[in-house]
Structure formats: C-alpha cells, structure tokens
C-alpha cells in the first residue's frame, strides 16, 4: 500500500550556482548521499542547473533513464520554478512531477557563517523534496473561459483612461461612478501641472470619448452593492439612483478599482481652520484662485501675502497618516505659480518641513523660488503658531534655515497643505471585493515593485490614487498598466490556472460547512452529487492557501501538491539523520578567492574570457558575440566578477554599461 | 519678535543683486568660501537674510565687507544664485544704509542721479575757474615750463582741497559712526569692554594697508587652481598709487604743483610716476577684466563700477597730459586740460569716497575691526 503509485525513477540535480551554493554547502558530497535515497536513479551536482546546456542534459537524462520525477536543489522557486517545469514539459514529463528545493536562499546564503550546518540543512531539505516528489501527482492546469468584459469602479481620470484603452483593445467596459458626473477630482481644477491644460477640458474630453465608444457603458449615480464570482466570471451588482432606483447585474472577467482619494480635512481649530475666512485647505484655495477673476479678495480686501503651512495632518509621528502624500508639495508650488500668474504681485510664504517635488516637478519649485516665494523650514515638534486677532492672522514660526530665528508673519490668507487620504467608504469597497488595505489604509497591491497593480484576489486590479497618493500622470500610468494586465488575461480563448487548489473527498465530506466559513476567498460552496450534499471548490477562486484543510473534522479536504502523504513524507525526509564527512579546507590564497574550489571553469566562462582577451566588452556586447541571452551572460559575468576572474574596466561611452576585462592573475 | 521686510529683495535688485532668490540653502557656498570661519560664516547666511527680508540682521552684518569677491561661491552654487554678486550688491546697499544723507541710495539706484551729480559738480568747478582763474600768461619759466601757479595758484587750489577733504571726512566719518551703531550697537545685550576698541584697533591699519585677507582668496579658473595674488598685487598697486596721489594733492600740493621742473629722479617726480603707473596699470587691468568679463568678479558690472573707472581714467590721463604740456611749455593746452582735470577729479572724490565705491577703502578695515571686536567680546562672554 505504502509504495503504491510511488515514483521509482527519480533524478536529483544539486546546483553549485557557480559557488553561490557550493562555497558553503558541500554539494558534491550531498549528490553522492542522495544517490542512495530510495527511488533515486541519478543524482548529480551541476555548476549551473539553469544553464541551457544543463537543461538539455536533464531532458536527455529523463529520456535515457526513464525518469518519472525529479528534484532540483538550487535557488528559490520564485526564480526558476517555471524554468524546470518547462524542462519537464519538453521531456514529456508532467510539470507537477518536479519539486524545487531552495538551498541557496535557505541554506548557503542564510548560513554562510556555519557551512557544515548549511550542508546538513540542505541534505534534509533535499531528502524532503525527494520524498515529496515520490508522492507527486501529475496535474493538469484548470481551464476556464472568461467573459470579455470589465467593471471599472470610479470614473476619475484613472478609471476613464483605463476604460478607453480596454474598450479599444476589444473588451466591453462597465464604468461605475457614484457621482452624478464622471471626471473625478480633476474636473474641479483649472490649469494642471505639468502641462497647463485645464482639468475641466481634460475630463470633458475623456467623457466625450467615452460617450462615443459604444463598448463603454458609463453608469453615474451608481454604487457597487455586491460582488460574487472569481477571475473570468465575476458578477457585480450595481445600484443606480436616478429618478427611480434600479439594480443591475454586470458580468465581468476582471474588476478594476479606481475609486481615487479624499482630501484630508483638518479638525476645527487646527491652525485656525474653521475659525476664520482666512484659513483654507489647499483644495479650497485651489478652487478660490480658479474661480476668482480680477483681484483675489478676502473680507473685501485685496490679498497681498499668502502663507502655506505644509504637511498638515500628514507625516505625523503620532496619530494617523504617517505617510507623505507625495503630491501636495508640487500641488502647492503649482498653486503658488497660478496665484502669481493670475493675480500678479502676491507674495507667497511657504512654511514647510521638507520639499518633495520629486523628478521633473522640481522645475515648479525652482520657478516658485525664482518668482520670489519665500521658504521657511519648521520642525514637526515646533510647528508654526497661528493666532487670530480681530480677524487678522498672525503666525509665529521658528525658521530652521535662519539660525532658528523666530519670526512673526502677518499674511492675509493661510493655506493648509492637506494631503490625500483614503476614500471614506474604502472599507466598504475593501470588504465587498475582499481586497486588503495597507497600513496607510489605501488599497494594497501584492508588491509595490514586482506586482504593483494586482491585488491578492485574482482578477481584481488597482489603478490611480485609490492605491496611494498619485498625481495624474502616475494615476494614469498605473491604471493603464492594470488595463494591460487585464487585457492580457481576457484576450485568451481560455485561461489556464494553477491546479494547486483544494479538493474534496466526496465520500468523506458531510457538508458541515466549516470550511466554507474559514475560506477568505469564498471558494467553497454547497453542492449536490448523487443526492448527497457536499462541499464544492471553485478552482478559479481558490488560492490554495490551505486554511480549509486542517479545520475539516472529517479530513475531507486536501490541497493538491500538499496532500497528507506529501507533507508527512517531507517531515520524515527532513528528520532522517545526515552524516557528512568533514572536508578539510585547502590552505592558501586559492581558498580565499574561491578559485581553488573550481576544478575547471564552465565552458561558457572560457568562451567569455576568449571574447575579453581582445578588448574590454560590456555584457550586451558579449551576449551578442556569443549569441546568448544577455540575462545568462549577466549571471555568469557577475559570478566571474565575484571570483575575481573578471574585473570592471570603466564604462562604455554612454555611461550605460560596465566594460569587463579579464583580471590579471599570478599563475 | 522679528519681522520681515518683504520688499527687501526687490530693493536689493536695484543695487545689482541678481538671482539670489533661487537659493535653496544648501550651504555649498559657505563650505567653499575661503574667508568664512567659525566666527563669521557666509555667504549663505547673508543670502538667507536677503531673500527672506530680514532687514535688521542684514543691516547689522559685517560679513559682506569681509568678502573680496573671489567668486568661488558663484561657481559652485548648484542653483546659480550668484551669492558673490549678492555680496557685492549688499556692499552697495550697506554703503547706502550707513549714509545718512540718502545721497548714496540715490546714486546707486538711479543713473540720472549718478550722471547728474557728476555733471553738476564738474560744472561748479568749471564756473569757479571761469570766474576766479589767474592770468593766462603765455610767458614760460626760465626752464621753459608753463607758469601753472600763475593761472591756478597752488595756495588757492589747496584751500579748495582742504575744504573738500573736510567735507569728505565729515561724511565718511559720520557714516562710519552709523556703521558702528548698526554693527555693534544693534545687539544691546552684548556688553563690549572698552579696552577691546583699543586692542583691536591695529586691525584697521593693517587691513587698510595690506588687505591680507584678500590675498588669502583662491580661485578656480580654467580648471587650474591659481593663487589669487596677481589680482591682489594689482589691486594693492592701484590702492597705494591712489593714496600717494591723494596725499600729494591734498596735503603737499605746494610741494607737488611747482613751477620748477625737477630732474626725473627727484622724489616729487618719482612718486608722481609711481602713482601714475599704478593708476594706469590698475585701470587698464580692471577695464579689461570688466569688458572681457573674464573673472567671476567682473562678470557683472553695475553702472557705478563703470562711472568710477571712467572718472579715474579721465583723472589719470588728464593728469598725465597736464604734466606733459607743462614740461613742454604749451601754456593754453596746459590750462584747459588742468581745468578739465579738476572737473573730473572733484566729482570723483566727492561722490566716490563718502557715497560710493571708494568708501570700501574705509568700510572694509572698519568692518574687520568691528567684527573682531564683537567676536572677541562674544568669546569673552562665553568663557
Ligand atoms: C488641490 C489639488 C490639485 C491638484 N492638481 C493636480 C495637477 O495640477 N496635476 C496633477 O497631475 N495632479 C493634480 N492633483 C492630483 C489629482 O487630483 C489626482 O492625481 C487625480 O485626481 C487622481 O485620479 P483618480 O482617478 O485616481 O481619482 P479621483 O479623481 O478621486 O477619481 C475617483 C473617481 O471615483 C469615484 N468613486 C469613488 N468611490 C467610488 C465608489 N465607491 N463607487 C463608484 N465610484 C466611486 C469618484 O466619485 C471619482 O469620480 C491635484 C490634487 C489636488 C487635491
Ligand atoms: S508631499 Fe510635501 S506637503 Fe505633502 S505630505 Fe509630503 S512633504 Fe508634506
Ligand atoms: S485552500 Fe484556501 S482558498 Fe482554497 S478553498 Fe481552502 S481556504 Fe479557500
Ligand atoms: S550655494 Fe547657492 S543655493 Fe547653496 S546656499 Fe549658497 S547661494 Fe544658496
Ligand atoms: S566671493 Fe569668495 S569671499 Fe565672497 S562669499 Fe563668495 S567665496 Fe566667499
């Protein structure tokens, strides 16, 4: 019974990673040890497992030795899982009969101070991998057909722009806007930075385009009430409040959230806010200058001096909003330039903590200082003090740029530079869509750099400032990037999804419903087969998180690739004793450079050195001359650099790439 | 509580300040300046006061007078705020602030006033000569020289000189007193022991005569780091020549304006030649530098820089001509050129010494003196 279906012809490949692993983990000895493991027919240590040449060798091994499963012990599966799944596929083996073991990040890199222990840990992990692969099942990816339509929530610039592009790429778009008109916040502003176009014109133009594209349906006065389904087949219930209330069900292959931001509203009394006509927030001030013509007045008097206090309610050491809202510094510079442009000689005094006009927005800062704006720096623990005397403003501020001298200012108007905060109803949206929010309470992407527009829910993406403070350019960039992601999913005939999902043992399941209660992704539903009520799993929604498996009292749920057999065998494998022969370090400088550990340079290194003998070259040049992928060459050149076989020799003319040359060594 | 004068930046622009409001307070200029030390750091501080409009602090600063405009801060400022040019403009501004007559302000900020005053003073001289000159004799001295002392008796001219010197001293000294009030008396909390005024007084003399501070400057030109001393030598040559000339004319005119033609090696002629060469070299050098704009400090020229150079040039050249014509026995030419000579000399001294560019001759050493008095007093207070 135990051995039934177990793999008997397993291949094991242990990688040196050009020294990254083999410097600390005794890969040669491990590969010898693994040869003696049950079911293993070949075990090798390889300089670079991922190298093309080795991949070919693996395919040959699979054919020649009729392998039915293999283990690669190298780097993180994040890096090469798909590389080796492809190897399996090309060799005619099911990709799920391969297991990746991470002995680089988890052993050699993590325990470089205890190389012997690193080897012991690696041995355990590799054995666990071998046992696991022996129980592995051949799996087929799940296939679903997606509806070619997208629901976009929020018709600000981000939502509108994504709608237009998604429609152009052949998708149907439902644009859901809670206000009576689309356009978002930008519709309120006159001239915009950096282009100088009017926000009203810009949003009107986009709305016009939207009306002209039949594939986009814009619903205004509309709110999302319920969301069900999963990637490829969401169902979004929308309530529309016109003369009469109306409810609609919109099918969607994917959902894009572009609900934007709210402007922070200071509490009454903050720097005099709410106590005088002379204290405004930045958006209020923007509206004032946009609407005023002729002179800018307050209480019937012309405004000559305007003071700005920055970071109001933002970057707070104590209390909420610890983050910097990124956009408000630039928005303030721009407002000050507008002020000057429209009303001439008005003096602006900026009381700031830091100026964060990153990138090209620095130009605005420059212009503001050139037009004669004053900048005074205060610290959070010593903020300006505002007092109101017979409706006149008085500000005391300690200027950290002038020997911390305390000054008294008497501006006619005070503008509180308030930042962007999450929408007041963003909790509700987060709950409806089951998407997480971050510490700053904005919607959270999976990874700000690697997966910046995707949420943990497959098929639900983020765009624009609902994700964190963004200006228009950045909002549109992110929503377009989400649109591209969505289109990449929906443009296929059918979607292939990871089959690593929960499975129900129909005989054992009694439908107690406990699993459905714990599933965060609503992937478990009640169903009937052969007259029996049991649990069913929506494979498109299931993320394989595994929470349901341990709660099931009947042990009726397991997750593919994480079956009880597999997990128990891994534990056994890891716990089995390891006896390593101690290896004596070879004395001398060779040991230090690491060169001595290398019996011979890999073939590709020799090729690279041959190219560099003539003249120093950059990585792209080497790649071109050797007709290899530059990624591969990068990898090798970096490793050779580490071993001081190569060294950088300046950069190329454009200062873009380093030139490399062989290191002159004593032979 | 300190208040700001938000118009100050505009005022300073009238004195020639350029892009200083672009400053973002990085402090590079202070780091690069050779003359700033732990007791007086500039120019960022001064740029800051100026941009902000912190008038009270600016007025009581002695630092602008310590700067000799090597221009290194200009070259290294990432915002091209031209701090050195601002320091130059502040020196003009301070000159005007010290001056209680208000004339200096007018002369610096209005071309009409500047040219008008020169012309006005020149006309007074012309009229005085028209009405009161002596006989224009064509008779020559036994040595064949012109009888200049008959046309313009040195006794009379000397009387005028003393009158002028009296006025110059009066204006200059009262202005220096106001400078003292602003730099030292502004901060009432600081007690300054009387003895310090005496123990530090040597600085006025040494700085007046050597300007050693100046020679400490270095400058980066055409990629090479060169010593600043070439500029310093020429400046020093010009300054001493001017002093020699001034002394001979105002104090020893009877000895200087003689009818006897002495041999070339006679001290009267040697000193005269020294001063003439010094002035000529200096003028040519500074003209050249301002026209070519080949140094940081000569890239920008205020109108008053030009009028000063032109007046000095005209004075020198007419002085040389008077000498030549007199020795060679050309009476009429000598008389006319002599009148013209005094017509440029008088406005030059009357305008430049107490109200404009020459005043730095006095303000610089006094500023160094005052700032040392203050610094020493502060050090005493701390210890
Ligand atoms: C004073 C000020 C001036 C600015 N000036 C500039 C500038 O000159 N240049 C620049 O680049 N940036 C500027 N910005 C930033 C700019 O406003 C934002 O970058 C931009 O608005 C972000 O667009 P968005 O579509 O992400 O969000 P939003 O403009 O906020 O649009 C979101 C839309 O979603 C709708 N919505 C929200 N919740 C829901 C819901 N639950 N259901 C349905 N619909 C919903 C909203 O009604 C709105 O229409 C300025 C910001 C401020 C505060
Ligand atoms: S962008 Fe500027 S004003 Fe806004 S929070 Fe950041 S530092 Fe403060
Ligand atoms: S594995 Fe996770 S996502 Fe899948 S059904 Fe179970 S609890 Fe839900
Ligand atoms: S170097 Fe320029 S920007 Fe920096 S402090 Fe000096 S004047 Fe300002
Ligand atoms: S010009 Fe020279 S001396 Fe003057 S402030 Fe700049 S660096 Fe200092």
JSON list of N, CA, C and O and ligand atoms in Angstrom, two decimals, chain A residues 500-504 515-516 518-524 536-539 541-549 557-559, ligand 3:
[
{"chain": "A", "resi": 500, "resn": "UNK", "atom": "N", "xyz": [-3.06, 23.94, -8.25]},
{"chain": "A", "resi": 500, "resn": "UNK", "atom": "CA", "xyz": [-2.78, 23.69, -6.84]},
{"chain": "A", "resi": 500, "resn": "UNK", "atom": "C", "xyz": [-3.89, 24.30, -6.01]},
{"chain": "A", "resi": 500, "resn": "UNK", "atom": "O", "xyz": [-3.77, 25.41, -5.48]},
{"chain": "A", "resi": 501, "resn": "UNK", "atom": "N", "xyz": [-5.01, 23.61, -5.95]},
{"chain": "A", "resi": 501, "resn": "UNK", "atom": "CA", "xyz": [-6.20, 24.11, -5.26]},
{"chain": "A", "resi": 501, "resn": "UNK", "atom": "C", "xyz": [-6.76, 23.00, -4.37]},
{"chain": "A", "resi": 501, "resn": "UNK", "atom": "O", "xyz": [-6.30, 21.86, -4.42]},
{"chain": "A", "resi": 502, "resn": "UNK", "atom": "N", "xyz": [-7.75, 23.39, -3.58]},
{"chain": "A", "resi": 502, "resn": "UNK", "atom": "CA", "xyz": [-8.33, 22.42, -2.65]},
{"chain": "A", "resi": 502, "resn": "UNK", "atom": "C", "xyz": [-9.20, 21.40, -3.41]},
{"chain": "A", "resi": 502, "resn": "UNK", "atom": "O", "xyz": [-9.76, 21.71, -4.45]},
{"chain": "A", "resi": 503, "resn": "UNK", "atom": "N", "xyz": [-9.24, 20.17, -2.87]},
{"chain": "A", "resi": 503, "resn": "UNK", "atom": "CA", "xyz": [-10.08, 19.13, -3.46]},
{"chain": "A", "resi": 503, "resn": "UNK", "atom": "C", "xyz": [-10.89, 18.49, -2.35]},
{"chain": "A", "resi": 503, "resn": "UNK", "atom": "O", "xyz": [-10.42, 18.37, -1.21]},
{"chain": "A", "resi": 504, "resn": "UNK", "atom": "N", "xyz": [-12.11, 18.09, -2.69]},
{"chain": "A", "resi": 504, "resn": "UNK", "atom": "CA", "xyz": [-13.00, 17.50, -1.68]},
{"chain": "A", "resi": 504, "resn": "UNK", "atom": "C", "xyz": [-13.04, 15.98, -1.87]},
{"chain": "A", "resi": 504, "resn": "UNK", "atom": "O", "xyz": [-13.18, 15.50, -3.00]},
{"chain": "A", "resi": 515, "resn": "UNK", "atom": "N", "xyz": [-15.54, 24.53, 6.49]},
{"chain": "A", "resi": 515, "resn": "UNK", "atom": "CA", "xyz": [-14.51, 25.00, 5.56]},
{"chain": "A", "resi": 515, "resn": "UNK", "atom": "C", "xyz": [-14.98, 26.28, 4.86]},
{"chain": "A", "resi": 515, "resn": "UNK", "atom": "O", "xyz": [-14.22, 27.24, 4.70]},
{"chain": "A", "resi": 516, "resn": "UNK", "atom": "N", "xyz": [-16.24, 26.30, 4.46]},
{"chain": "A", "resi": 516, "resn": "UNK", "atom": "CA", "xyz": [-16.75, 27.48, 3.75]},
{"chain": "A", "resi": 516, "resn": "UNK", "atom": "C", "xyz": [-16.64, 28.70, 4.66]},
{"chain": "A", "resi": 516, "resn": "UNK", "atom": "O", "xyz": [-16.36, 29.82, 4.20]},
{"chain": "A", "resi": 518, "resn": "UNK", "atom": "N", "xyz": [-14.33, 29.36, 6.85]},
{"chain": "A", "resi": 518, "resn": "UNK", "atom": "CA", "xyz": [-12.99, 29.92, 7.05]},
{"chain": "A", "resi": 518, "resn": "UNK", "atom": "C", "xyz": [-12.36, 30.44, 5.75]},
{"chain": "A", "resi": 518, "resn": "UNK", "atom": "O", "xyz": [-11.40, 31.19, 5.78]},
{"chain": "A", "resi": 519, "resn": "UNK", "atom": "N", "xyz": [-12.91, 30.04, 4.61]},
{"chain": "A", "resi": 519, "resn": "UNK", "atom": "CA", "xyz": [-12.27, 30.43, 3.35]},
{"chain": "A", "resi": 519, "resn": "UNK", "atom": "C", "xyz": [-12.42, 31.94, 3.12]},
{"chain": "A", "resi": 519, "resn": "UNK", "atom": "O", "xyz": [-13.52, 32.46, 3.07]},
{"chain": "A", "resi": 520, "resn": "UNK", "atom": "N", "xyz": [-11.29, 32.61, 3.02]},
{"chain": "A", "resi": 520, "resn": "UNK", "atom": "CA", "xyz": [-11.30, 34.06, 2.82]},
{"chain": "A", "resi": 520, "resn": "UNK", "atom": "C", "xyz": [-11.72, 34.45, 1.42]},
{"chain": "A", "resi": 520, "resn": "UNK", "atom": "O", "xyz": [-11.98, 35.61, 1.14]},
{"chain": "A", "resi": 521, "resn": "UNK", "atom": "N", "xyz": [-11.70, 33.49, 0.52]},
{"chain": "A", "resi": 521, "resn": "UNK", "atom": "CA", "xyz": [-11.89, 33.84, -0.89]},
{"chain": "A", "resi": 521, "resn": "UNK", "atom": "C", "xyz": [-13.23, 33.36, -1.44]},
{"chain": "A", "resi": 521, "resn": "UNK", "atom": "O", "xyz": [-13.43, 33.35, -2.65]},
{"chain": "A", "resi": 522, "resn": "UNK", "atom": "N", "xyz": [-14.12, 32.93, -0.54]},
{"chain": "A", "resi": 522, "resn": "UNK", "atom": "CA", "xyz": [-15.44, 32.46, -0.97]},
{"chain": "A", "resi": 522, "resn": "UNK", "atom": "C", "xyz": [-15.34, 31.37, -2.02]},
{"chain": "A", "resi": 522, "resn": "UNK", "atom": "O", "xyz": [-16.15, 31.31, -2.94]},
{"chain": "A", "resi": 523, "resn": "UNK", "atom": "N", "xyz": [-14.35, 30.49, -1.88]},
{"chain": "A", "resi": 523, "resn": "UNK", "atom": "CA", "xyz": [-14.13, 29.50, -2.94]},
{"chain": "A", "resi": 523, "resn": "UNK", "atom": "C", "xyz": [-14.95, 28.23, -2.71]},
{"chain": "A", "resi": 523, "resn": "UNK", "atom": "O", "xyz": [-15.06, 27.39, -3.59]},
{"chain": "A", "resi": 524, "resn": "UNK", "atom": "N", "xyz": [-15.51, 28.08, -1.50]},
{"chain": "A", "resi": 524, "resn": "UNK", "atom": "CA", "xyz": [-16.22, 26.82, -1.20]},
{"chain": "A", "resi": 524, "resn": "UNK", "atom": "C", "xyz": [-17.73, 27.05, -1.21]},
{"chain": "A", "resi": 524, "resn": "UNK", "atom": "O", "xyz": [-18.22, 28.05, -0.67]},
{"chain": "A", "resi": 536, "resn": "UNK", "atom": "N", "xyz": [-18.19, 21.97, -2.50]},
{"chain": "A", "resi": 536, "resn": "UNK", "atom": "CA", "xyz": [-17.53, 22.05, -3.80]},
{"chain": "A", "resi": 536, "resn": "UNK", "atom": "C", "xyz": [-16.52, 23.18, -3.78]},
{"chain": "A", "resi": 536, "resn": "UNK", "atom": "O", "xyz": [-16.64, 24.11, -2.98]},
{"chain": "A", "resi": 537, "resn": "UNK", "atom": "N", "xyz": [-15.50, 23.13, -4.64]},
{"chain": "A", "resi": 537, "resn": "UNK", "atom": "CA", "xyz": [-14.48, 24.17, -4.64]},
{"chain": "A", "resi": 537, "resn": "UNK", "atom": "C", "xyz": [-14.48, 24.89, -6.00]},
{"chain": "A", "resi": 537, "resn": "UNK", "atom": "O", "xyz": [-14.46, 24.23, -7.05]},
{"chain": "A", "resi": 538, "resn": "UNK", "atom": "N", "xyz": [-14.56, 26.19, -5.96]},
{"chain": "A", "resi": 538, "resn": "UNK", "atom": "CA", "xyz": [-14.42, 26.98, -7.18]},
{"chain": "A", "resi": 538, "resn": "UNK", "atom": "C", "xyz": [-12.92, 27.18, -7.44]},
{"chain": "A", "resi": 538, "resn": "UNK", "atom": "O", "xyz": [-12.27, 27.99, -6.79]},
{"chain": "A", "resi": 539, "resn": "UNK", "atom": "N", "xyz": [-12.41, 26.39, -8.37]},
{"chain": "A", "resi": 539, "resn": "UNK", "atom": "CA", "xyz": [-10.96, 26.38, -8.62]},
{"chain": "A", "resi": 539, "resn": "UNK", "atom": "C", "xyz": [-10.41, 27.74, -9.02]},
{"chain": "A", "resi": 539, "resn": "UNK", "atom": "O", "xyz": [-9.27, 28.07, -8.71]},
{"chain": "A", "resi": 541, "resn": "UNK", "atom": "N", "xyz": [-11.38, 30.59, -7.91]},
{"chain": "A", "resi": 541, "resn": "UNK", "atom": "CA", "xyz": [-11.29, 31.49, -6.76]},
{"chain": "A", "resi": 541, "resn": "UNK", "atom": "C", "xyz": [-10.28, 30.98, -5.73]},
{"chain": "A", "resi": 541, "resn": "UNK", "atom": "O", "xyz": [-9.67, 31.77, -5.02]},
{"chain": "A", "resi": 542, "resn": "UNK", "atom": "N", "xyz": [-10.13, 29.67, -5.66]},
{"chain": "A", "resi": 542, "resn": "UNK", "atom": "CA", "xyz": [-9.26, 29.09, -4.63]},
{"chain": "A", "resi": 542, "resn": "UNK", "atom": "C", "xyz": [-7.82, 29.50, -4.90]},
{"chain": "A", "resi": 542, "resn": "UNK", "atom": "O", "xyz": [-7.32, 29.44, -6.00]},
{"chain": "A", "resi": 543, "resn": "UNK", "atom": "N", "xyz": [-7.14, 29.92, -3.83]},
{"chain": "A", "resi": 543, "resn": "UNK", "atom": "CA", "xyz": [-5.74, 30.31, -3.98]},
{"chain": "A", "resi": 543, "resn": "UNK", "atom": "C", "xyz": [-4.81, 29.22, -3.46]},
{"chain": "A", "resi": 543, "resn": "UNK", "atom": "O", "xyz": [-3.60, 29.41, -3.43]},
{"chain": "A", "resi": 544, "resn": "UNK", "atom": "N", "xyz": [-5.37, 28.13, -2.99]},
{"chain": "A", "resi": 544, "resn": "UNK", "atom": "CA", "xyz": [-4.53, 27.06, -2.46]},
{"chain": "A", "resi": 544, "resn": "UNK", "atom": "C", "xyz": [-3.91, 27.41, -1.13]},
{"chain": "A", "resi": 544, "resn": "UNK", "atom": "O", "xyz": [-2.89, 26.85, -0.75]},
{"chain": "A", "resi": 545, "resn": "UNK", "atom": "N", "xyz": [-4.54, 28.32, -0.40]},
{"chain": "A", "resi": 545, "resn": "UNK", "atom": "CA", "xyz": [-3.93, 28.79, 0.84]},
{"chain": "A", "resi": 545, "resn": "UNK", "atom": "C", "xyz": [-3.90, 27.69, 1.89]},
{"chain": "A", "resi": 545, "resn": "UNK", "atom": "O", "xyz": [-3.05, 27.68, 2.76]},
{"chain": "A", "resi": 546, "resn": "UNK", "atom": "N", "xyz": [-4.86, 26.76, 1.83]},
{"chain": "A", "resi": 546, "resn": "UNK", "atom": "CA", "xyz": [-4.81, 25.60, 2.71]},
{"chain": "A", "resi": 546, "resn": "UNK", "atom": "C", "xyz": [-5.49, 25.75, 4.05]},
{"chain": "A", "resi": 546, "resn": "UNK", "atom": "O", "xyz": [-5.48, 24.82, 4.85]},
{"chain": "A", "resi": 547, "resn": "UNK", "atom": "N", "xyz": [-6.10, 26.87, 4.30]},
{"chain": "A", "resi": 547, "resn": "UNK", "atom": "CA", "xyz": [-6.73, 27.07, 5.61]},
{"chain": "A", "resi": 547, "resn": "UNK", "atom": "C", "xyz": [-7.85, 26.07, 5.87]},
{"chain": "A", "resi": 547, "resn": "UNK", "atom": "O", "xyz": [-8.05, 25.61, 6.99]},
{"chain": "A", "resi": 548, "resn": "UNK", "atom": "N", "xyz": [-8.56, 25.68, 4.79]},
{"chain": "A", "resi": 548, "resn": "UNK", "atom": "CA", "xyz": [-9.71, 24.81, 4.96]},
{"chain": "A", "resi": 548, "resn": "UNK", "atom": "C", "xyz": [-9.31, 23.40, 5.40]},
{"chain": "A", "resi": 548, "resn": "UNK", "atom": "O", "xyz": [-10.05, 22.75, 6.13]},
{"chain": "A", "resi": 549, "resn": "UNK", "atom": "N", "xyz": [-8.15, 22.93, 4.95]},
{"chain": "A", "resi": 549, "resn": "UNK", "atom": "CA", "xyz": [-7.80, 21.53, 5.18]},
{"chain": "A", "resi": 549, "resn": "UNK", "atom": "C", "xyz": [-7.75, 21.15, 6.67]},
{"chain": "A", "resi": 549, "resn": "UNK", "atom": "O", "xyz": [-8.40, 20.19, 7.07]},
{"chain": "A", "resi": 557, "resn": "UNK", "atom": "N", "xyz": [-10.83, 17.46, 3.09]},
{"chain": "A", "resi": 557, "resn": "UNK", "atom": "CA", "xyz": [-10.25, 18.41, 2.15]},
{"chain": "A", "resi": 557, "resn": "UNK", "atom": "C", "xyz": [-8.75, 18.27, 2.13]},
{"chain": "A", "resi": 557, "resn": "UNK", "atom": "O", "xyz": [-8.11, 18.12, 3.18]},
{"chain": "A", "resi": 558, "resn": "UNK", "atom": "N", "xyz": [-8.19, 18.30, 0.93]},
{"chain": "A", "resi": 558, "resn": "UNK", "atom": "CA", "xyz": [-6.74, 18.42, 0.84]},
{"chain": "A", "resi": 558, "resn": "UNK", "atom": "C", "xyz": [-6.42, 19.34, -0.33]},
{"chain": "A", "resi": 558, "resn": "UNK", "atom": "O", "xyz": [-7.25, 19.55, -1.22]},
{"chain": "A", "resi": 559, "resn": "UNK", "atom": "N", "xyz": [-5.21, 19.90, -0.30]},
{"chain": "A", "resi": 559, "resn": "UNK", "atom": "CA", "xyz": [-4.80, 20.79, -1.38]},
{"chain": "A", "resi": 559, "resn": "UNK", "atom": "C", "xyz": [-3.80, 20.03, -2.24]},
{"chain": "A", "resi": 559, "resn": "UNK", "atom": "O", "xyz": [-2.88, 19.39, -1.71]},
{"chain": "C", "resi": 3, "resn": "LIG", "atom": "S1", "xyz": [-7.38, 26.34, 0.01]},
{"chain": "C", "resi": 3, "resn": "LIG", "atom": "FE1", "xyz": [-7.78, 28.39, 0.87]},
{"chain": "C", "resi": 3, "resn": "LIG", "atom": "S2", "xyz": [-8.73, 29.43, -0.85]},
{"chain": "C", "resi": 3, "resn": "LIG", "atom": "FE2", "xyz": [-8.83, 27.27, -1.38]},
{"chain": "C", "resi": 3, "resn": "LIG", "atom": "S3", "xyz": [-10.80, 26.62, -0.63]},
{"chain": "C", "resi": 3, "resn": "LIG", "atom": "FE3", "xyz": [-9.38, 26.23, 1.02]},
{"chain": "C", "resi": 3, "resn": "LIG", "atom": "S4", "xyz": [-9.50, 28.04, 2.32]},
{"chain": "C", "resi": 3, "resn": "LIG", "atom": "FE4", "xyz": [-10.42, 28.60, 0.34]}
]
